[in-house]
PDB file of C-alpha atoms in Angstrom:
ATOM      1  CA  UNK A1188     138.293 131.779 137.633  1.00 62.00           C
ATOM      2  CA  UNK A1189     140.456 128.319 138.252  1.00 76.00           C
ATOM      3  CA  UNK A1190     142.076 126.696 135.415  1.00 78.00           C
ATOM      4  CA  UNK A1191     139.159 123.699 135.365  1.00 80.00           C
ATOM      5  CA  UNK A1192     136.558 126.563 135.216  1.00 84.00           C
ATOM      6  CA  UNK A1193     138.036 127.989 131.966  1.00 84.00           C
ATOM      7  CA  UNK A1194     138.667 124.892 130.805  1.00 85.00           C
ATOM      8  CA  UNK A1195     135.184 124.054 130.922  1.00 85.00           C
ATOM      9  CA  UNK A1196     134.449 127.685 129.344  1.00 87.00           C
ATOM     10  CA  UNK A1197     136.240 127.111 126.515  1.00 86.00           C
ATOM     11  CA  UNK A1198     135.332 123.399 126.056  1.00 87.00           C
ATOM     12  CA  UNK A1199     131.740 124.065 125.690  1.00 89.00           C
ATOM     13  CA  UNK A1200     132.143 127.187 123.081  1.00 87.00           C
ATOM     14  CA  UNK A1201     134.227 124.614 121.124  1.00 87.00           C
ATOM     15  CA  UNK A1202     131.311 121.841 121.416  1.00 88.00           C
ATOM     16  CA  UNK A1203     128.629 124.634 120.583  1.00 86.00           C
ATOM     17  CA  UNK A1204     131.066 125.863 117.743  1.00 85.00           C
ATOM     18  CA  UNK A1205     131.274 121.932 115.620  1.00 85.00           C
ATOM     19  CA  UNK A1206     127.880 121.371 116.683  1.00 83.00           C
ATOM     20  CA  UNK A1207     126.554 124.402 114.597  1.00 81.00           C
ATOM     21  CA  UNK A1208     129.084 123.425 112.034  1.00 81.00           C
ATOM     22  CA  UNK A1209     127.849 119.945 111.987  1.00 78.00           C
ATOM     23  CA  UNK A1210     124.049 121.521 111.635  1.00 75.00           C
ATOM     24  CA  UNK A1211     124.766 123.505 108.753  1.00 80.00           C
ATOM     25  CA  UNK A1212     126.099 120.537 107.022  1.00 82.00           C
ATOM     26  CA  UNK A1213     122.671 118.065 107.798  1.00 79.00           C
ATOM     27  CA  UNK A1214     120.512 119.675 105.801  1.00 82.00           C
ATOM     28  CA  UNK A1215     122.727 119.004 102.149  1.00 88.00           C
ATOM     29  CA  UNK A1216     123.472 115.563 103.796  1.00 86.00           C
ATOM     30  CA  UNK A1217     119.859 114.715 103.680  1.00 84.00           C
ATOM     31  CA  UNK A1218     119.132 116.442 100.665  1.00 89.00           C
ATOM     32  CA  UNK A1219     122.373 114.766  98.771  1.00 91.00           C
ATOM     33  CA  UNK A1220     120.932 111.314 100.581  1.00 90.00           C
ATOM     34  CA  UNK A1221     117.275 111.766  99.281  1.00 91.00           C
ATOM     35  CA  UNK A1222     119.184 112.735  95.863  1.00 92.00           C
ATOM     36  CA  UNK A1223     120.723 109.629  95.171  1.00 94.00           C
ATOM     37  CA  UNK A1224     118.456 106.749  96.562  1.00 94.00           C
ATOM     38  CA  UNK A1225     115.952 108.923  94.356  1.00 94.00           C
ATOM     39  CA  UNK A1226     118.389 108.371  91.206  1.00 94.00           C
ATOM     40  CA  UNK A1227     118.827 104.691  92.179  1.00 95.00           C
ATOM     41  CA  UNK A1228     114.575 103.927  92.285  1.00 94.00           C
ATOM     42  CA  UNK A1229     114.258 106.236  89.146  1.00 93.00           C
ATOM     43  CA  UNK A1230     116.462 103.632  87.298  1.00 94.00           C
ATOM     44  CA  UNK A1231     113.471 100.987  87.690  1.00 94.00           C
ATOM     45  CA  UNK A1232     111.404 103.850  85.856  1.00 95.00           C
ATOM     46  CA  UNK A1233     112.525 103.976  82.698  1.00 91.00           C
ATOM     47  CA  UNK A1234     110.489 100.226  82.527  1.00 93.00           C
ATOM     48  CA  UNK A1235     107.253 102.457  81.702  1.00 95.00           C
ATOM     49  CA  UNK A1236     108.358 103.833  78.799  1.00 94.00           C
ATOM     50  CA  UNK A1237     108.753 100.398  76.956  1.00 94.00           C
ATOM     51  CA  UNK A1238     105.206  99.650  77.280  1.00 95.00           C
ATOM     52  CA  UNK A1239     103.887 101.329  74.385  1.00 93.00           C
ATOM     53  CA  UNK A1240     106.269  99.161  72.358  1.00 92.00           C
ATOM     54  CA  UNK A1241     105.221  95.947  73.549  1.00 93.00           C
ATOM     55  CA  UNK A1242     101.385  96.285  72.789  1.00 93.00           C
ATOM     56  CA  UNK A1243     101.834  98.724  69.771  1.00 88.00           C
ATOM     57  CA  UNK A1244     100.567  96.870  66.747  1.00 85.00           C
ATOM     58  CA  UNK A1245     101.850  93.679  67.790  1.00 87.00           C
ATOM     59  CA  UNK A1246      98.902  91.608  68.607  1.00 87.00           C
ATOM     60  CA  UNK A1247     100.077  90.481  72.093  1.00 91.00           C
ATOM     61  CA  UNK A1248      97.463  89.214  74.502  1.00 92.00           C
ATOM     62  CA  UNK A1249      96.121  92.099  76.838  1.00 92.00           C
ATOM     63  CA  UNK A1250      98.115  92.266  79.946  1.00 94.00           C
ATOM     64  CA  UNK A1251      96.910  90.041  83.439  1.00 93.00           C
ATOM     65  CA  UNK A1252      99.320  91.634  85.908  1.00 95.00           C
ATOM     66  CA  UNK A1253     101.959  94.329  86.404  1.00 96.00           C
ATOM     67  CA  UNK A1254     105.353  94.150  85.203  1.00 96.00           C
ATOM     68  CA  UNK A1255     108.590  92.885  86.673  1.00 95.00           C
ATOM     69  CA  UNK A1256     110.027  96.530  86.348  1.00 96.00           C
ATOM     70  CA  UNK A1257     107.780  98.116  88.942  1.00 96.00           C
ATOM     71  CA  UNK A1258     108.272  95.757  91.602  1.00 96.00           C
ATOM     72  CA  UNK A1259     111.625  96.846  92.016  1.00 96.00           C
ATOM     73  CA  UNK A1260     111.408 100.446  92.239  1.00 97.00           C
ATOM     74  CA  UNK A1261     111.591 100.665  95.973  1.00 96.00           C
ATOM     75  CA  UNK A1262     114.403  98.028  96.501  1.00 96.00           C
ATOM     76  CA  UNK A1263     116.950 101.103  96.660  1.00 96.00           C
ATOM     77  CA  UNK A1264     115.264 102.863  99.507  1.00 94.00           C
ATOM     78  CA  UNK A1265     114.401  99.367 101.038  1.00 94.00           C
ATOM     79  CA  UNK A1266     117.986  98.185 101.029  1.00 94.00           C
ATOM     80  CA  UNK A1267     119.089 101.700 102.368  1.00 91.00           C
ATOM     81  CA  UNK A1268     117.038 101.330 105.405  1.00 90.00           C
ATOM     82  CA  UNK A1269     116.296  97.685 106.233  1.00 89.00           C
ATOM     83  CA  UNK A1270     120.246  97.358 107.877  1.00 89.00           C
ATOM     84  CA  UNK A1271     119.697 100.867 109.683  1.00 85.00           C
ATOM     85  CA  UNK A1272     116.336 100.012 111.387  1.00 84.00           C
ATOM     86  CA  UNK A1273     118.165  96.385 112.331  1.00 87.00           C
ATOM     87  CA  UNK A1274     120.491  97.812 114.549  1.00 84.00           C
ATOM     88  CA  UNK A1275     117.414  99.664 116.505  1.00 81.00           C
ATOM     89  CA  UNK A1276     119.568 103.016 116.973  1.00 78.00           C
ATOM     90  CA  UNK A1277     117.831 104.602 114.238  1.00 80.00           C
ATOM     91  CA  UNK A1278     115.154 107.051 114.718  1.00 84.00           C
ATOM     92  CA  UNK A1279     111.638 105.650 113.085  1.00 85.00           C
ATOM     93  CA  UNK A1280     110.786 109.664 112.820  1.00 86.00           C
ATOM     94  CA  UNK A1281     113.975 110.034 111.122  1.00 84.00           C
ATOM     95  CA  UNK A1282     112.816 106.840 108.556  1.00 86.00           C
ATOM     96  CA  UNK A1283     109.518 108.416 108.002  1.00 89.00           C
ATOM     97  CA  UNK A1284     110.934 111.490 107.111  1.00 88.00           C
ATOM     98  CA  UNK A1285     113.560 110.146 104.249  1.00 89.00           C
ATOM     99  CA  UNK A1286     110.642 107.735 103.392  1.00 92.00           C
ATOM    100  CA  UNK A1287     107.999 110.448 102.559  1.00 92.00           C
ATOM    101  CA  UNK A1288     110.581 112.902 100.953  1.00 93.00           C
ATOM    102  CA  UNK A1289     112.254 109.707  98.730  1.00 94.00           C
ATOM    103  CA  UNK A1290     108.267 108.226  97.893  1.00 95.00           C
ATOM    104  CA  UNK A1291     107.433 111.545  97.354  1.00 94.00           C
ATOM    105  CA  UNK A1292     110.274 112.385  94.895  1.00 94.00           C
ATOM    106  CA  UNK A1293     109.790 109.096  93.016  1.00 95.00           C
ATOM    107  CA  UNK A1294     105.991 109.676  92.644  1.00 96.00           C
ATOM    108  CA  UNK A1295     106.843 112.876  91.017  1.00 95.00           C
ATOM    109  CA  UNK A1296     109.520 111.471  88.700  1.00 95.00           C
ATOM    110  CA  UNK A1297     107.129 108.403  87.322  1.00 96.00           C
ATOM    111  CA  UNK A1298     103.906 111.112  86.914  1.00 96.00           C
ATOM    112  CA  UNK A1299     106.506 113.157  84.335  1.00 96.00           C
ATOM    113  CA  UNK A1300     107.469 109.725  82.619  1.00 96.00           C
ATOM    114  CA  UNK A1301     103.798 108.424  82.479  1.00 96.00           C
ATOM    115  CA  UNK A1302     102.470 112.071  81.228  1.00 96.00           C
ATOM    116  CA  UNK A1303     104.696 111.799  78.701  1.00 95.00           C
ATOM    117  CA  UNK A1304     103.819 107.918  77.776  1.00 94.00           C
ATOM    118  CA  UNK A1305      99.914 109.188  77.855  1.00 94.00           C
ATOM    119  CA  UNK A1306     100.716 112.178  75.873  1.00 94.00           C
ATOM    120  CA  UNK A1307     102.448 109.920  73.309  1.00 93.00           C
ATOM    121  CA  UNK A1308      99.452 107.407  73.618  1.00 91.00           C
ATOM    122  CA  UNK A1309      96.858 109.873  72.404  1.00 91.00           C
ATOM    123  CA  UNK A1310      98.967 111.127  69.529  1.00 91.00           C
ATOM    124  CA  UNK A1311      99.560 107.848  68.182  1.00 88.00           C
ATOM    125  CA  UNK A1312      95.607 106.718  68.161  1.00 86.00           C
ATOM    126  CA  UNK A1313      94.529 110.197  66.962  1.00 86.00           C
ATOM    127  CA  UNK A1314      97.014 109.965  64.070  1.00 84.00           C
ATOM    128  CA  UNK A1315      95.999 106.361  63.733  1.00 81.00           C
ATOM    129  CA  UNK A1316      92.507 107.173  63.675  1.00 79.00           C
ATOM    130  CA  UNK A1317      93.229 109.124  60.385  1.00 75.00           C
ATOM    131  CA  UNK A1318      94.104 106.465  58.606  1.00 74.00           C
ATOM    132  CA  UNK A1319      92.190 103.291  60.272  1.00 66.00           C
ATOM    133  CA  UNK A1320      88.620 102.575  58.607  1.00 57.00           C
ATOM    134  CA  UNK A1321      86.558 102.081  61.206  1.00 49.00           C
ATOM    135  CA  UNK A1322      85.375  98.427  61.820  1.00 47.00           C
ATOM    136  CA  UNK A1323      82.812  96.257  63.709  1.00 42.00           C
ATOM    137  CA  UNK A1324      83.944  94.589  66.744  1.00 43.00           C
ATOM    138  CA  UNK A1325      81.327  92.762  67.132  1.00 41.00           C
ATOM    139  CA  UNK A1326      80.907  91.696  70.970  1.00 43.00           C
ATOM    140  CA  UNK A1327      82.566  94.781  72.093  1.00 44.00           C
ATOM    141  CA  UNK A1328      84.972  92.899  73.554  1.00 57.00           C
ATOM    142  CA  UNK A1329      88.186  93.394  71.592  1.00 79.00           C
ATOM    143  CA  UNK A1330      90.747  96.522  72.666  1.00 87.00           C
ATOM    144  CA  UNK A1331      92.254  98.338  70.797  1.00 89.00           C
ATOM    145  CA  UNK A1332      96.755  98.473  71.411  1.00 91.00           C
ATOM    146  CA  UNK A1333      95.628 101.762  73.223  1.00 92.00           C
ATOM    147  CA  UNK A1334      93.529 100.172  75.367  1.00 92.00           C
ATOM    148  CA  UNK A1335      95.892  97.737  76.120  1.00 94.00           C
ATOM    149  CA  UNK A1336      98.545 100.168  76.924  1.00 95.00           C
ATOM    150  CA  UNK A1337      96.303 102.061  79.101  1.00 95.00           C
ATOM    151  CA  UNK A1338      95.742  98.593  80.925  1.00 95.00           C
ATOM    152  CA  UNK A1339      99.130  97.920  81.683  1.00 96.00           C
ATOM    153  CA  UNK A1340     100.202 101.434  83.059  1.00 96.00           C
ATOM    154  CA  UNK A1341      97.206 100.771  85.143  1.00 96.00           C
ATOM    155  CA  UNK A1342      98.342  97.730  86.690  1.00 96.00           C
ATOM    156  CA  UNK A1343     101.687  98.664  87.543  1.00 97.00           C
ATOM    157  CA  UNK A1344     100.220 101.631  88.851  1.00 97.00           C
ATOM    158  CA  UNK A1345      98.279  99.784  91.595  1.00 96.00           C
ATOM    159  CA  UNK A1346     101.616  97.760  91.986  1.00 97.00           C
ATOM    160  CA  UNK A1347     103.233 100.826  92.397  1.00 97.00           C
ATOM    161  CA  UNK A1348     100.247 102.363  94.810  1.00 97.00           C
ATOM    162  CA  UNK A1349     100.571  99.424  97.183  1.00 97.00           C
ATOM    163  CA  UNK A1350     104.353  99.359  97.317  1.00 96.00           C
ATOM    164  CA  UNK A1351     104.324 103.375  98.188  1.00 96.00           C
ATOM    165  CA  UNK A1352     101.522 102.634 100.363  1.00 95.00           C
ATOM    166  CA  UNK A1353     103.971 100.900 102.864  1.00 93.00           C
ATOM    167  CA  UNK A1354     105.684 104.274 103.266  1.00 92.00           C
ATOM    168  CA  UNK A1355     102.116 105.747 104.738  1.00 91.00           C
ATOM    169  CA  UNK A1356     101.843 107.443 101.157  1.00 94.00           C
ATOM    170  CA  UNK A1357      98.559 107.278  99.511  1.00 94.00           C
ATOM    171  CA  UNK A1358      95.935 109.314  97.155  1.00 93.00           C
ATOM    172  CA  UNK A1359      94.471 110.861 100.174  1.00 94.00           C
ATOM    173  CA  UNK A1360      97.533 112.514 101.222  1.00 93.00           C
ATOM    174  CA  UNK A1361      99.831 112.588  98.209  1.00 94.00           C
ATOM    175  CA  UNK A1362      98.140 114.889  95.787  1.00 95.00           C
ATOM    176  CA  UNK A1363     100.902 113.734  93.046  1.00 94.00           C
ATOM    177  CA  UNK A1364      99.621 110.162  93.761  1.00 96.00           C
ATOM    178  CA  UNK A1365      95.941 111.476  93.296  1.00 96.00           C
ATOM    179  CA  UNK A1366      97.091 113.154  89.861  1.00 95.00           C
ATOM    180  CA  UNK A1367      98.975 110.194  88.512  1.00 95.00           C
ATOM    181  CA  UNK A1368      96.421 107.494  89.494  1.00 95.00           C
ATOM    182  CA  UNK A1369      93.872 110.127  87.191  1.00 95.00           C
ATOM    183  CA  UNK A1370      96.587 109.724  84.360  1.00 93.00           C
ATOM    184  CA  UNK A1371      95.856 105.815  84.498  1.00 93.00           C
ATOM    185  CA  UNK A1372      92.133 106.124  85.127  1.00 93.00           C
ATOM    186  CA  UNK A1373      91.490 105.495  81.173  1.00 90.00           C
ATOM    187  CA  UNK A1374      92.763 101.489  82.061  1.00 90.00           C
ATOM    188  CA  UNK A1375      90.974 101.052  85.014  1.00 88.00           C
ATOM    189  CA  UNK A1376      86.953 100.907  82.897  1.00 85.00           C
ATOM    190  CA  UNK A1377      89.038  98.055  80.941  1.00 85.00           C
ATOM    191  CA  UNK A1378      90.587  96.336  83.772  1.00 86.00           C
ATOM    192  CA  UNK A1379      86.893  96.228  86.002  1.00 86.00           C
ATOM    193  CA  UNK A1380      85.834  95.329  82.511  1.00 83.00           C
ATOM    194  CA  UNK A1381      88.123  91.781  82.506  1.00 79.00           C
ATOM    195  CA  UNK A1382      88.260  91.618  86.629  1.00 78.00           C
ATOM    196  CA  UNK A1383      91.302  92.664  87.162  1.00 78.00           C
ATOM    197  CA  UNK A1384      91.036  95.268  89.801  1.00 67.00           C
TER     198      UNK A1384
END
């Protein structure tokens, strides 16, 4: 064997060695990735738990439109891939990929927060119900801080369903989507009630 055929020989084991180096480390690369733009659009989360507080007992109108807060969950993700697919060298299958497993991730993390909102919801009225004489409300028209709680979640929901939607994630194929637009189902009688669907 000449000296160029060996060199070739062992050039190629050493390419084949890093390369199955550099494989083993991919996978907690994109895990660690998905991680952390997951921590950054969880941030934007923590805007549903205030909700409760802002209709509870304090006469406020009943809400028109979502809140600021979850507009800007996806701006993490967003701003993470926007300069990547502008230089056109980055795989869209690759995008799609971090896109469902991120959207995915965050869906998960806002149907904990929002079980926990609606679990607090129902204990509130129930132990309010205790002590509340029950009264005439005449037209029917007038909701209760409940409802209007229940209203608002359901609005940013839809927000929130149209912004994931952009990531090809939707109730049809997210079955944690599905589940957390049921947890908001209790605003959507009142919102088709005041148009706001």
């Amino acid at each position: 064997i000449s000296d160029h055929a060996q060199l070739d020989t062992v050039l190629q084991t050493l390419i084949s060695e890093l390369k199955n180096k550099l494989l083993a480390v991919l996978e907690p690369c994109k895990k660690t990735l998905i991680l952390l733009i997951s921590k950054k659009c969880q941030t934007s989360l923590h805007g549903v738990k205030s909700i409760s507080g802002m209709y509870r007992m304090t006469d406020k109108e009943a809400p028109q439109q979502c809140l600021a807060y979850i507009t800007t969950v996806f701006k993490p993700l967003d701003e993470f891939l926007i300069p990547l697919r502008s230089r056109g060298n980055f795989p869209e299958h690759l995008a799609e990929h971090l896109t469902g497993k991120i959207s995915e991730e965050i869906i998960l993390i806002y149907f904990e927060i929002l079980s926990e909102c609606v679990d607090e919801i129902k204990k509130t009225e129930d132990t309010l119900k205790k002590y509340r004489k029950t009264k005439a409300t005449g037209d029917g028209q007038d909701l209760t801080d409940a409802d209007k709680i229940y209203l608002q979640h359901f609005l940013d929901f839809k927000q929130f369903e149209k912004d994931v939607g952009k990531y090809g994630i939707t109730v049809d194929n997210s079955k944690t989507l599905e589940m957390l637009s049921q947890l908001v189902s209790p605003g959507a009688k009142t919102a088709a009630n005041a148009g706001l669907e």
